[in-house]
Amino acid sequence: MTKLSELEAILFVAGEAGIGSDELSYLLNIDKQELSELIVALEKKYQATLDSALHIFETEDHFVLTTKKELAPLLKKYAQGSSNTLSQAAVETLAIIAYKQPITRTEIEQIRGVQASGPVQRLVAHKLIEEKGRVEGPGRPILYGTTGYFLDYFGLKDLTELPDTQELENALKDDASLDLFFDGVSEGEQK
């Protein structure tokens, strides 16, 4: 692997949070001058081919791998989608955010046990969640929380109206024991 491919991989994995030049220099084991040259080379590579959808966005010594602005209409169309339904992954992610906010994407992934960037992006596109700030620390990850639209969508005045998680757990346990009971009754009636 080359340093260019390593840079691209780190930018890709950093996702929408991006990464600072100090951390990039450290991870790639290069100085800032060489990093600057690599970033310019990678951006030139992206611009040189019409087949690449990627672009490196730089802001205050911080880099984010994004799509080219020319693709915005297509991506907006995708985000709006023909379907307003949420996937199971998006619903699970939304529940975690609603109960644990503010929360980072990494924390969501730790709870779900799977990658969550797709569901998070979909929820942002649906305006059900939004950025609520950033964590002070390496990479300054985004903190997500629900929006006013989320409250309207689910008919809530505020977050205190969310169902109590303990009550939900008890209801699920009761339902499970009822199913076992009824399964037993059905078997007994058949004998």
Coordinates of C-alpha atoms in Angstrom, one line a residue:
M1 CA 0.0 0.0 0.0
T2 CA 1.1 3.5 -0.7
K3 CA 0.8 6.5 1.6
L4 CA -1.8 7.9 -0.8
S5 CA -4.0 4.8 -0.4
E6 CA -3.5 4.9 3.4
L7 CA -4.6 8.6 3.5
E8 CA -7.7 7.8 1.4
A9 CA -8.5 4.8 3.7
I10 CA -8.2 7.0 6.9
L11 CA -10.3 9.8 5.4
F12 CA -13.0 7.2 4.4
V13 CA -13.1 5.6 7.8
A14 CA -13.2 9.0 9.6
G15 CA -16.5 9.6 7.8
E16 CA -18.4 12.8 8.2
A17 CA -16.6 13.7 11.4
G18 CA -13.3 14.1 9.4
I19 CA -9.9 14.2 10.9
G20 CA -7.3 16.8 11.7
S21 CA -3.9 17.2 10.2
D22 CA -2.0 16.4 13.4
E23 CA -3.7 13.1 13.7
L24 CA -3.3 12.3 10.0
S25 CA 0.4 13.1 10.3
Y26 CA 0.8 10.8 13.3
L27 CA -1.2 7.9 11.8
L28 CA 0.7 8.1 8.5
N29 CA 4.0 8.7 10.2
I30 CA 4.8 11.7 8.0
D31 CA 5.4 15.4 8.6
K32 CA 2.9 18.1 7.8
Q33 CA 4.6 19.1 4.6
E34 CA 4.4 15.6 3.2
L35 CA 0.8 15.3 4.4
S36 CA 0.0 18.5 2.6
E37 CA 1.6 17.2 -0.6
L38 CA -0.4 13.9 -0.3
I39 CA -3.7 15.7 0.2
V40 CA -3.0 17.8 -2.9
A41 CA -2.1 14.7 -4.9
L42 CA -5.2 12.8 -3.8
E43 CA -7.5 15.8 -4.6
K44 CA -5.8 16.1 -8.0
K45 CA -6.5 12.4 -8.6
Y46 CA -10.2 12.9 -7.7
Q47 CA -10.5 16.0 -10.0
A48 CA -8.6 14.4 -12.9
T49 CA -11.2 11.6 -13.4
L50 CA -14.8 12.1 -14.1
D51 CA -15.4 8.6 -12.8
S52 CA -14.6 9.7 -9.2
A53 CA -17.4 11.1 -7.1
L54 CA -15.0 12.1 -4.3
H55 CA -13.6 15.4 -3.1
I56 CA -11.5 16.4 0.0
F57 CA -13.1 19.2 1.9
E58 CA -10.7 21.1 4.2
T59 CA -11.7 23.4 6.9
E60 CA -9.4 24.9 9.6
D61 CA -6.7 22.1 9.3
H62 CA -9.4 19.4 9.3
F63 CA -10.2 17.1 6.4
V64 CA -13.4 15.3 5.4
L65 CA -13.9 13.0 2.4
T66 CA -17.1 14.2 0.7
T67 CA -18.8 13.8 -2.7
K68 CA -18.4 16.3 -5.4
K69 CA -20.9 19.2 -5.3
E70 CA -22.0 18.3 -8.9
L71 CA -23.6 15.2 -7.4
A72 CA -25.7 17.1 -4.9
P73 CA -29.0 16.9 -6.9
L74 CA -28.7 13.1 -7.3
L75 CA -27.8 12.6 -3.6
K76 CA -30.6 14.9 -2.5
K77 CA -33.0 12.8 -4.6
Y78 CA -31.6 9.7 -3.0
A79 CA -31.9 11.1 0.5
Q80 CA -35.5 12.1 -0.1
G81 CA -36.2 8.7 -1.6
S82 CA -39.4 7.4 -3.0
S83 CA -40.2 5.8 0.3
N84 CA -40.7 7.6 3.6
T85 CA -40.4 4.4 5.6
L86 CA -37.4 3.8 7.8
S87 CA -35.4 0.6 7.7
Q88 CA -35.2 -1.6 10.9
A89 CA -31.6 -0.3 11.3
A90 CA -32.7 3.3 11.1
V91 CA -35.5 2.7 13.6
E92 CA -33.1 1.0 16.0
T93 CA -30.6 3.9 15.6
L94 CA -33.3 6.5 16.1
A95 CA -34.4 4.7 19.4
I96 CA -30.9 4.7 20.7
I97 CA -30.4 8.4 19.9
A98 CA -33.8 9.3 21.4
Y99 CA -33.0 7.7 24.7
K100 CA -29.3 8.3 25.0
Q101 CA -28.8 11.8 23.4
P102 CA -26.6 13.5 22.9
I103 CA -24.6 10.5 21.5
T104 CA -21.9 10.0 18.9
R105 CA -22.1 7.6 16.0
T106 CA -19.3 5.4 17.6
E107 CA -21.4 5.1 20.8
I108 CA -24.4 4.1 18.7
E109 CA -22.3 1.5 16.9
Q110 CA -21.1 0.1 20.3
I111 CA -24.7 -0.3 21.4
R112 CA -26.0 -1.8 18.1
G113 CA -22.9 -3.8 17.5
V114 CA -22.8 -2.8 13.8
Q115 CA -21.8 0.2 11.7
A116 CA -24.4 3.0 11.8
S117 CA -23.2 5.7 9.4
G118 CA -25.9 4.8 6.8
P119 CA -28.8 4.9 9.3
V120 CA -27.5 8.1 10.8
Q121 CA -27.2 9.8 7.4
R122 CA -30.8 8.6 6.5
L123 CA -32.1 10.0 9.8
V124 CA -30.4 13.3 9.2
A125 CA -31.8 13.4 5.7
H126 CA -35.3 12.8 7.1
K127 CA -34.7 15.6 9.7
L128 CA -35.4 13.3 12.6
I129 CA -32.0 13.9 14.1
E130 CA -29.4 16.7 13.9
E131 CA -26.0 17.7 15.1
K132 CA -26.1 18.8 18.7
G133 CA -22.5 19.7 19.1
R134 CA -19.1 18.0 19.2
V135 CA -17.1 16.0 21.7
E136 CA -14.0 17.7 23.0
G137 CA -11.2 15.3 22.1
P138 CA -9.5 13.5 19.2
G139 CA -11.4 13.8 16.0
R140 CA -14.1 15.9 17.7
P141 CA -17.0 13.5 16.8
I142 CA -20.4 14.8 16.2
L143 CA -23.1 14.5 18.9
Y144 CA -26.5 13.6 17.6
G145 CA -29.9 14.3 19.1
T146 CA -33.5 14.3 18.0
T147 CA -35.2 17.3 16.3
G148 CA -38.4 19.2 16.8
Y149 CA -39.7 17.4 13.7
F150 CA -39.0 14.1 15.6
L151 CA -41.3 15.2 18.4
D152 CA -44.0 16.3 15.9
Y153 CA -43.7 13.1 13.9
F154 CA -44.2 10.9 16.9
G155 CA -46.8 13.2 18.5
L156 CA -44.7 14.1 21.6
K157 CA -44.6 17.3 23.5
D158 CA -41.1 16.6 24.8
L159 CA -38.7 13.8 25.3
T160 CA -40.2 13.0 28.8
E161 CA -43.2 11.5 26.9
L162 CA -41.0 8.7 25.5
P163 CA -42.2 5.4 26.9
D164 CA -40.3 4.3 30.0
T165 CA -37.7 1.6 29.0
Q166 CA -38.4 -0.4 32.1
E167 CA -42.1 -0.6 31.3
L168 CA -41.3 -1.7 27.8
E169 CA -39.1 -4.4 29.1
N170 CA -41.8 -5.6 31.5
A171 CA -44.4 -5.6 28.7
L172 CA -42.1 -7.7 26.5
K173 CA -41.5 -10.2 29.3
D174 CA -45.3 -10.4 30.0
D175 CA -45.9 -10.9 26.3
A176 CA -43.3 -13.7 26.1
S177 CA -44.8 -15.5 29.1
L178 CA -48.3 -15.2 27.7
D179 CA -47.1 -16.7 24.4
L180 CA -45.6 -19.6 26.3
F181 CA -48.8 -20.0 28.3
F182 CA -51.0 -19.9 25.2
D183 CA -48.7 -22.3 23.3
G184 CA -49.1 -24.7 26.2
V185 CA -52.9 -24.4 26.3
S186 CA -53.1 -25.0 22.6
E187 CA -51.0 -28.2 22.9
G188 CA -53.1 -29.3 25.9
E189 CA -56.4 -28.8 24.0
Q190 CA -55.1 -30.8 21.1
K191 CA -54.3 -33.9 23.3

